[in-house]
CSV table of C-alpha atoms and ligand atoms in Angstrom, one decimal:
chain,number,residue,atom,x,y,z
A,1,MET,CA,0.0,0.0,0.0
A,2,LYS,CA,1.4,3.4,-0.9
A,3,SER,CA,2.4,5.5,2.1
A,4,LEU,CA,0.7,8.8,2.4
A,5,ALA,CA,3.0,9.7,5.3
A,6,LYS,CA,4.1,13.3,5.6
A,7,THR,CA,7.7,13.3,6.8
A,8,ASN,CA,8.5,17.0,7.2
A,9,ALA,CA,8.6,18.3,10.8
A,10,MET,CA,5.0,19.4,11.5
A,11,LEU,CA,5.8,21.9,14.3
A,12,ALA,CA,7.3,25.4,13.9
A,13,SER,CA,11.1,25.6,13.7
A,14,ASP,CA,11.3,27.5,17.0
A,15,THR,CA,9.1,25.1,19.0
A,16,PHE,CA,12.0,24.0,21.2
A,17,LYS,CA,14.1,27.1,21.2
A,18,ASP,CA,16.1,27.4,24.4
A,19,LYS,CA,14.9,23.9,25.5
A,20,THR,CA,17.2,20.9,26.1
A,21,VAL,CA,16.1,17.4,25.6
A,22,LEU,CA,17.9,14.3,26.9
A,23,ILE,CA,17.4,11.1,24.9
A,24,THR,CA,18.8,7.8,26.2
A,25,GLY,CA,20.0,5.5,23.4
A,26,GLY,CA,19.9,8.6,21.2
A,27,ALA,CA,22.9,7.7,19.0
A,28,THR,CA,21.0,5.1,16.9
A,29,GLY,CA,17.6,4.1,15.5
A,30,LEU,CA,14.5,5.9,16.7
A,31,GLY,CA,16.4,7.8,19.4
A,32,PHE,CA,18.6,9.3,16.7
A,33,SER,CA,15.5,10.2,14.5
A,34,MET,CA,13.7,11.9,17.4
A,35,GLY,CA,16.9,13.8,18.2
A,36,LYS,CA,17.3,15.0,14.6
A,37,MET,CA,13.8,16.4,14.4
A,38,LEU,CA,14.1,18.1,17.8
A,39,LEU,CA,17.2,19.8,16.6
A,40,GLU,CA,15.3,20.9,13.5
A,41,LEU,CA,12.8,22.4,15.9
A,42,GLY,CA,15.4,24.5,17.7
A,43,ALA,CA,16.3,22.2,20.7
A,44,ASN,CA,19.6,21.5,22.3
A,45,LEU,CA,20.2,17.8,22.6
A,46,CYS,CA,21.9,15.5,25.2
A,47,ILE,CA,22.4,11.9,24.1
A,48,MET,CA,23.8,8.9,25.9
A,49,SER,CA,24.6,5.4,25.1
A,50,ARG,CA,27.3,2.8,26.2
A,51,LYS,CA,29.5,3.5,23.2
A,52,GLN,CA,31.7,6.6,22.8
A,53,GLU,CA,32.2,5.8,19.1
A,54,SER,CA,28.6,5.7,18.2
A,55,LEU,CA,27.9,8.9,20.2
A,56,GLU,CA,30.7,10.7,18.4
A,57,SER,CA,29.5,9.6,14.9
A,58,ALA,CA,25.9,10.5,15.8
A,59,LYS,CA,26.9,13.9,17.0
A,60,LYS,CA,28.8,14.5,13.7
A,61,GLU,CA,25.8,13.4,11.7
A,62,LEU,CA,23.3,15.4,13.7
A,63,GLN,CA,25.2,18.7,13.7
A,64,SER,CA,23.8,19.9,10.4
A,65,ALA,CA,20.2,19.3,11.6
A,66,GLY,CA,19.9,22.5,13.6
A,67,SER,CA,21.9,25.2,15.4
A,68,GLY,CA,21.3,23.8,18.9
A,69,SER,CA,24.1,22.3,21.0
A,70,ILE,CA,24.7,18.6,21.2
A,71,TRP,CA,26.2,17.1,24.2
A,72,ILE,CA,27.2,13.4,24.5
A,73,HIS,CA,28.2,11.2,27.5
A,74,THR,CA,28.7,7.5,27.7
A,75,CYS,CA,26.5,5.8,30.2
A,76,ASP,CA,25.1,2.4,31.0
A,77,VAL,CA,21.5,3.2,32.1
A,78,ARG,CA,21.5,0.1,34.3
A,79,ASP,CA,24.1,1.7,36.6
A,80,SER,CA,22.5,4.5,38.8
A,81,LYS,CA,25.9,6.0,39.5
A,82,GLU,CA,26.7,6.3,35.8
A,83,VAL,CA,23.3,7.9,35.2
A,84,GLU,CA,23.9,10.4,38.0
A,85,THR,CA,27.3,11.3,36.5
A,86,ALA,CA,26.0,11.7,33.0
A,87,ILE,CA,23.0,13.8,34.0
A,88,ALA,CA,25.1,16.1,36.2
A,89,TYR,CA,27.4,16.6,33.2
A,90,PHE,CA,24.5,17.5,30.9
A,91,ILE,CA,23.0,19.9,33.5
A,92,LYS,CA,26.4,21.6,33.9
A,93,GLN,CA,26.8,22.0,30.1
A,94,ALA,CA,23.2,22.9,29.3
A,95,GLY,CA,22.2,24.8,32.4
A,96,GLU,CA,19.0,22.8,32.6
A,97,ILE,CA,17.3,19.8,31.0
A,98,ASP,CA,13.7,20.3,30.0
A,99,ALA,CA,12.7,16.9,28.9
A,100,LEU,CA,13.8,13.3,29.2
A,101,VAL,CA,13.1,10.6,26.6
A,102,ASN,CA,13.5,7.1,28.0
A,103,ASN,CA,14.3,5.4,24.7
A,104,ALA,CA,17.3,3.1,25.5
A,105,ALA,CA,16.3,-0.6,25.3
A,106,GLY,CA,17.6,-4.1,25.0
A,107,ASN,CA,15.6,-7.0,23.5
A,108,PHE,CA,15.8,-10.2,21.6
A,109,ILE,CA,13.5,-13.1,20.6
A,110,ALA,CA,13.8,-16.4,22.5
A,111,PRO,CA,11.6,-19.1,23.9
A,112,THR,CA,11.3,-18.0,27.5
A,113,ALA,CA,12.2,-21.3,29.1
A,114,SER,CA,15.5,-21.2,27.3
A,115,LEU,CA,16.6,-17.9,29.0
A,116,SER,CA,19.3,-17.8,31.6
A,117,HIS,CA,18.8,-15.5,34.6
A,118,ASN,CA,21.4,-13.3,33.1
A,119,ALA,CA,19.7,-13.1,29.8
A,120,PHE,CA,16.4,-12.2,31.4
A,121,ASP,CA,18.0,-9.6,33.6
A,122,ALA,CA,20.0,-8.0,30.7
A,123,VAL,CA,16.7,-6.8,29.2
A,124,LEU,CA,14.8,-6.1,32.4
A,125,ASP,CA,17.7,-4.0,33.7
A,126,ILE,CA,18.1,-1.9,30.6
A,127,VAL,CA,14.5,-1.2,30.1
A,128,LEU,CA,12.9,-1.1,33.5
A,129,LYS,CA,15.8,-0.2,35.8
A,130,GLY,CA,17.4,2.1,33.2
A,131,SER,CA,14.1,4.1,32.7
A,132,LYS,CA,13.7,4.2,36.5
A,133,ASN,CA,17.3,5.3,37.0
A,134,CYS,CA,16.9,8.2,34.6
A,135,THR,CA,13.5,9.2,35.7
A,136,MET,CA,14.4,9.2,39.4
A,137,THR,CA,17.7,11.1,38.9
A,138,LEU,CA,16.2,13.8,36.8
A,139,GLY,CA,12.9,13.9,38.6
A,140,LYS,CA,14.5,14.4,42.0
A,141,HIS,CA,16.7,17.1,40.5
A,142,TRP,CA,13.7,18.9,39.0
A,143,ILE,CA,11.6,18.6,42.2
A,144,ALA,CA,14.5,19.8,44.4
A,145,SER,CA,15.1,22.8,42.1
A,146,GLY,CA,11.5,23.8,42.0
A,147,ALA,CA,11.5,23.5,38.2
A,148,GLN,CA,8.2,23.5,36.3
A,149,HIS,CA,7.2,22.6,32.8
A,150,LYS,CA,9.2,19.4,32.5
A,151,THR,CA,8.2,16.3,30.4
A,152,ILE,CA,9.2,12.6,30.5
A,153,LEU,CA,8.4,10.6,27.4
A,154,ASN,CA,8.8,6.8,27.7
A,155,ILE,CA,9.1,4.7,24.5
A,156,VAL,CA,7.3,1.5,25.2
A,157,THR,CA,5.6,-1.0,22.8
A,158,THR,CA,2.1,-2.2,22.1
A,159,TYR,CA,2.8,-5.4,23.9
A,160,ALA,CA,3.4,-3.4,27.1
A,161,SER,CA,-0.4,-3.6,27.3
A,162,THR,CA,-1.1,-6.9,25.6
A,163,GLY,CA,1.9,-9.0,26.6
A,164,SER,CA,3.7,-11.1,24.0
A,165,ALA,CA,5.3,-14.5,23.7
A,166,PHE,CA,9.0,-14.8,22.9
A,167,VAL,CA,9.9,-11.3,24.2
A,168,VAL,CA,8.8,-11.8,27.8
A,169,PRO,CA,11.5,-9.8,29.6
A,170,SER,CA,10.9,-6.9,27.3
A,171,ALA,CA,7.1,-7.2,27.7
A,172,MET,CA,7.5,-7.3,31.5
A,173,ALA,CA,9.8,-4.3,31.6
A,174,LYS,CA,7.8,-2.2,29.1
A,175,ALA,CA,4.6,-2.9,31.2
A,176,GLY,CA,6.5,-1.6,34.2
A,177,VAL,CA,7.6,1.5,32.4
A,178,LEU,CA,4.0,2.1,31.3
A,179,ALA,CA,2.9,1.7,35.0
A,180,MET,CA,5.5,4.2,36.0
A,181,THR,CA,4.2,6.6,33.3
A,182,ARG,CA,0.6,6.5,34.6
A,183,SER,CA,1.6,6.5,38.3
A,184,LEU,CA,4.0,9.5,38.2
A,185,ALA,CA,1.5,11.4,35.9
A,186,VAL,CA,-0.6,11.8,39.0
A,187,GLU,CA,2.1,12.0,41.7
A,188,TRP,CA,4.5,14.4,40.0
A,189,ALA,CA,1.9,16.7,38.2
A,190,LYS,CA,2.0,19.0,41.2
A,191,TYR,CA,5.8,19.6,40.5
A,192,GLY,CA,5.0,20.5,36.9
A,193,ILE,CA,6.3,17.3,35.5
A,194,ARG,CA,4.2,15.6,32.8
A,195,GLN,CA,4.5,11.9,31.8
A,196,VAL,CA,3.7,10.6,28.3
A,197,ALA,CA,4.4,7.4,26.4
A,198,ILE,CA,4.5,6.2,22.8
A,199,ALA,CA,3.8,2.6,21.9
A,200,PRO,CA,5.3,2.0,18.4
A,201,GLY,CA,4.6,-0.9,16.2
A,202,PRO,CA,7.3,-2.0,13.7
A,203,PHE,CA,9.7,0.8,12.7
A,204,PRO,CA,12.7,-0.6,10.9
A,205,THR,CA,16.0,-0.1,12.8
A,206,GLU,CA,19.2,-2.1,12.7
A,207,GLY,CA,19.1,-2.7,16.4
A,208,ALA,CA,15.5,-4.0,16.5
A,209,TRP,CA,15.6,-5.9,13.2
A,210,GLU,CA,18.8,-7.9,13.9
A,211,ARG,CA,17.4,-9.0,17.3
A,212,LEU,CA,13.7,-9.5,16.5
A,213,PHE,CA,14.0,-10.8,12.9
A,214,PRO,CA,17.4,-12.6,12.7
A,215,GLY,CA,18.0,-14.3,9.3
A,216,GLY,CA,15.3,-12.3,7.5
A,217,LEU,CA,12.5,-13.8,9.6
A,218,ASP,CA,10.4,-10.7,8.8
A,219,LYS,CA,10.3,-11.6,5.1
A,220,LYS,CA,10.0,-15.3,5.7
A,221,LEU,CA,7.0,-15.0,8.0
A,222,GLY,CA,5.4,-12.1,6.1
A,223,VAL,CA,5.4,-9.8,9.1
A,224,ILE,CA,4.0,-6.9,7.0
A,225,ASN,CA,0.7,-8.8,6.7
A,226,LYS,CA,0.1,-8.3,10.4
A,227,ILE,CA,-0.3,-4.6,9.8
A,228,PRO,CA,-3.6,-3.4,8.3
A,229,LEU,CA,-1.8,-0.5,6.5
A,230,LYS,CA,0.6,-3.0,5.0
A,231,ARG,CA,3.8,-1.0,5.7
A,232,PRO,CA,6.1,-0.4,8.6
A,233,GLY,CA,6.3,3.0,10.3
A,234,ASP,CA,8.5,5.9,9.0
A,235,HIS,CA,10.9,7.2,11.6
A,236,ARG,CA,9.7,10.8,10.9
A,237,GLU,CA,6.1,9.8,11.7
A,238,LEU,CA,7.2,8.7,15.2
A,239,ALA,CA,9.5,11.8,15.5
A,240,ASN,CA,6.6,14.1,14.8
A,241,LEU,CA,4.5,12.4,17.4
A,242,ALA,CA,7.3,12.6,20.0
A,243,SER,CA,7.9,16.2,19.2
A,244,TYR,CA,4.2,17.0,19.7
A,245,LEU,CA,4.0,15.1,23.0
A,246,LEU,CA,7.2,16.9,24.3
A,247,SER,CA,5.9,20.3,23.2
A,248,ASP,CA,3.7,22.8,25.0
A,249,TYR,CA,0.9,22.0,22.5
A,250,ALA,CA,0.5,18.7,24.4
A,251,ALA,CA,0.6,20.5,27.8
A,252,TYR,CA,-2.8,18.9,28.8
A,253,ILE,CA,-1.8,15.4,27.9
A,254,ASN,CA,-0.6,13.6,31.0
A,255,GLY,CA,-0.3,9.9,31.7
A,256,GLU,CA,-1.4,8.8,28.2
A,257,VAL,CA,0.2,6.3,25.9
A,258,ILE,CA,-0.2,6.9,22.2
A,259,THR,CA,0.0,3.9,19.9
A,260,ILE,CA,1.5,4.4,16.4
A,261,ASP,CA,1.4,1.0,14.7
A,262,GLY,CA,-0.8,1.1,11.6
A,263,GLY,CA,-3.5,-0.8,13.5
A,264,GLU,CA,-1.2,-3.8,14.0
A,265,TRP,CA,-2.2,-4.7,17.6
A,266,LEU,CA,-5.9,-4.4,16.8
A,267,GLN,CA,-5.6,-6.8,13.8
A,268,GLY,CA,-4.0,-9.3,16.1
A,269,ALA,CA,-6.7,-8.9,18.8
A,270,GLY,CA,-10.1,-8.8,16.9
A,271,GLU,CA,-12.1,-12.0,17.3
A,272,MET,CA,-13.1,-12.3,13.6
A,273,ASN,CA,-10.1,-10.5,12.0
A,274,PHE,CA,-8.8,-13.8,10.6
A,275,LEU,CA,-11.6,-13.5,8.0
A,276,LEU,CA,-9.5,-10.9,6.3
A,277,GLN,CA,-8.2,-13.9,4.3
A,278,LEU,CA,-11.5,-14.6,2.6
A,279,THR,CA,-11.9,-13.5,-1.0
A,280,ASP,CA,-14.9,-11.6,-2.4
A,281,GLU,CA,-16.0,-14.8,-4.1
A,282,GLN,CA,-15.9,-16.6,-0.8
A,283,TRP,CA,-17.9,-13.9,0.9
A,284,ALA,CA,-20.5,-14.1,-2.0
A,285,SER,CA,-20.8,-17.9,-1.6
A,286,LEU,CA,-21.3,-17.5,2.2
A,287,ARG,CA,-24.3,-15.1,1.8
A,288,PRO,CA,-27.6,-16.9,2.5
A,289,SER,CA,-29.8,-17.0,-0.5
A,290,SER,CA,-33.2,-15.4,0.0
B,301,HXC,C1,19.2,-15.8,24.1
B,301,HXC,C2,20.7,-14.1,24.7
B,301,HXC,C3,20.6,-13.5,23.4
B,301,HXC,C4,19.6,-14.2,22.5
B,301,HXC,C5,22.0,-12.4,24.5
B,301,HXC,N1,21.6,-13.4,25.3
B,301,HXC,N2,21.4,-12.4,23.3
B,301,HXC,N3,20.0,-15.2,25.0
B,301,HXC,N4,19.0,-15.3,22.9
B,301,HXC,N5,19.4,-13.7,21.2
B,301,HXC,C6,22.1,-13.6,26.7
B,301,HXC,C7,23.6,-13.9,26.7
B,301,HXC,O1,23.9,-15.2,26.4
B,301,HXC,C8,23.8,-13.6,28.2
B,301,HXC,O2,23.4,-14.6,29.0
B,301,HXC,C9,22.9,-12.4,28.5
B,301,HXC,O3,21.9,-12.5,27.5
B,301,HXC,C10,23.5,-11.1,28.4
B,301,HXC,O4,24.2,-10.9,27.2
B,301,HXC,P1,25.3,-9.9,26.9
B,301,HXC,O5,25.6,-9.9,25.5
B,301,HXC,O6,26.5,-10.1,27.9
B,301,HXC,O7,24.6,-8.6,27.4
B,301,HXC,P2,24.8,-7.1,27.1
B,301,HXC,O8,26.1,-6.8,26.4
B,301,HXC,O9,24.4,-6.3,28.3
B,301,HXC,O10,23.7,-6.8,25.9
B,301,HXC,C11,22.3,-6.7,26.1
B,301,HXC,C12,21.5,-7.3,25.0
B,301,HXC,C13,22.0,-6.8,23.6
B,301,HXC,C14,20.0,-6.9,25.3
B,301,HXC,C15,21.6,-8.8,25.1
B,301,HXC,O11,21.1,-7.3,22.6
B,301,HXC,C16,22.0,-5.3,23.5
B,301,HXC,O12,22.9,-4.6,23.8
B,301,HXC,N6,20.9,-4.7,23.0
B,301,HXC,C17,20.8,-3.2,22.9
B,301,HXC,C18,20.0,-2.8,21.7
B,301,HXC,C19,18.7,-3.5,21.4
B,301,HXC,O13,18.4,-4.6,21.9
B,301,HXC,N7,17.9,-2.9,20.6
B,301,HXC,C20,16.6,-3.4,20.2
B,301,HXC,C21,15.5,-2.8,20.8
B,301,HXC,S1,14.1,-3.2,19.9
B,301,HXC,P3,24.5,-15.7,29.7
B,301,HXC,O14,23.6,-16.6,30.5
B,301,HXC,O15,25.1,-16.4,28.5
B,301,HXC,O16,25.5,-14.9,30.4
B,301,HXC,C22,12.7,-3.2,20.9
B,301,HXC,C23,11.5,-3.3,20.0
B,301,HXC,C24,10.3,-3.8,20.7
B,301,HXC,O17,12.8,-3.1,22.0
B,301,HXC,C25,9.0,-4.0,19.9
B,301,HXC,C26,9.1,-4.3,18.4
B,301,HXC,C27,7.8,-4.2,17.6
B,302,NAP,P1,18.2,0.6,18.8
B,302,NAP,O1,18.7,1.4,17.7
B,302,NAP,O2,18.9,-0.7,19.1
B,302,NAP,O3,18.2,1.6,20.1
B,302,NAP,C1,18.4,1.2,21.4
B,302,NAP,C2,19.4,2.1,22.0
B,302,NAP,O4,19.6,1.9,23.3
B,302,NAP,C3,20.8,2.0,21.3
B,302,NAP,O5,21.2,3.3,20.9
B,302,NAP,C4,21.7,1.5,22.5
B,302,NAP,O6,23.0,2.1,22.4
B,302,NAP,C5,20.9,2.0,23.7
B,302,NAP,N1,21.2,1.2,24.9
B,302,NAP,C6,21.0,-0.2,25.0
B,302,NAP,N2,21.4,-0.6,26.2
B,302,NAP,C7,21.8,0.5,26.8
B,302,NAP,C8,22.3,0.7,28.1
B,302,NAP,N3,22.5,-0.3,29.0
B,302,NAP,N4,22.7,2.0,28.5
B,302,NAP,C9,22.5,3.0,27.6
B,302,NAP,N5,22.0,2.9,26.4
B,302,NAP,C10,21.7,1.6,26.0
B,302,NAP,O7,16.7,0.2,18.6
B,302,NAP,P2,15.4,1.1,18.3
B,302,NAP,O8,14.5,0.2,17.4
B,302,NAP,O9,15.7,2.4,17.8
B,302,NAP,O10,14.6,1.2,19.7
B,302,NAP,C11,14.4,2.5,20.3
B,302,NAP,C12,13.2,2.3,21.2
B,302,NAP,O11,12.0,2.1,20.5
B,302,NAP,C13,13.4,1.2,22.3
B,302,NAP,O12,12.8,1.7,23.5
B,302,NAP,C14,12.5,0.2,21.7
B,302,NAP,O13,12.0,-0.7,22.7
B,302,NAP,C15,11.4,1.0,21.1
B,302,NAP,N6,10.6,0.3,20.1
B,302,NAP,C16,11.2,0.1,18.8
B,302,NAP,C17,10.4,-0.5,17.9
B,302,NAP,C18,10.9,-0.8,16.5
B,302,NAP,O14,10.2,-1.4,15.7
B,302,NAP,N7,12.1,-0.3,16.2
B,302,NAP,C19,9.1,-0.9,18.2
B,302,NAP,C20,8.6,-0.7,19.4
B,302,NAP,C21,9.4,-0.1,20.4
B,302,NAP,P3,24.3,1.4,22.9
B,302,NAP,O15,24.2,-0.1,22.4
B,302,NAP,O16,25.4,2.1,22.2
B,302,NAP,O17,24.4,1.5,24.4
């Protein structure tokens, strides 16, 4: 199906002027794409990942996207001390951070019974503990400094709500992050901190594809047919949604998760949706004659 997606930035180019956004895992994939659009919209950017090399090459590539500053710092989000050090560095450089995007993740497909404790924990710790470490570090700083007008955007998945076989550590961790989103939306609103989440369906990235569809599994199993719109998402579609949710245009949205998946999860859920495979002729033959 032909995509009608508009991929230009939908907000005005000064929407994030004088604002600084921290994106975890912002050197690759969707984190990179969100950062690029935020720069186009006037933001300064802080990005962290475990790898200095990928941070440096992302910074180089992102520099032409806007005139805002880009700060990088290595950090394993699983380690609360490393998170505190990186966030203190960013605050020192930028003066203040206005928004956090908990985007860093780890994931792979596997039969759950085959997982070692270490394998299970690797994913749980990056996604759940990592998002908690960043949220708590920055949240406490914001609350202590009396800051207002702050936003936390958590990137989850549609299976944070539905659960999913073969990615159980990720499903458990993302469900926890979604619970944190909804819980802190109420508890931290009085400090001027908003919480929002995005649940993406499939958006091709190297990181996700090599771990979720090893050996071209997506093509072999016809993954595209799971999506009513018959295409994966475009990074710019997700970046526009993220930009909107982080902006003041979304100032009254708090505690919500927005799904962007071309209708994929609903197709998997609807009781009679399997009838999509019937042809027009088969429908005609099933019609009772009057
Ligand atoms: C089974 C595996 C495995 C696999 C690793 N392990 N990969 N077990 N199947 N495919 C096991 C290892 O054997 C080890 O257990 C344990 O996991 C930890 O592995 P390490 O490689 O030492 O861990 P680490 O270096 O911390 O790497 C973490 C990681 C890795 C999650 C395993 O894949 C990673 O760095 N991922 C980051 C990026 C990423 O995953 N991006 C995709 C996000 S996509 P033992 O017992 O041997 O010690 C996403 C999309 C969701 O979230 C929805 C899509 C629609
Ligand atoms: P990706 O490119 O692999 O992004 C994951 C990022 O997280 C990487 O930059 C990685 O950098 C970083 N990271 C991993 N472990 C980390 C750690 N311990 N500390 C700090 N950073 C760490 O994959 P993606 O597809 O763009 O995923 C981005 C987000 O979208 C994730 O939250 C994912 O769950 C979500 N999502 C993606 C899809 C999709 O179809 N792509 C669908 C639903 C949800 P380093 O390895 O350098 O640390």
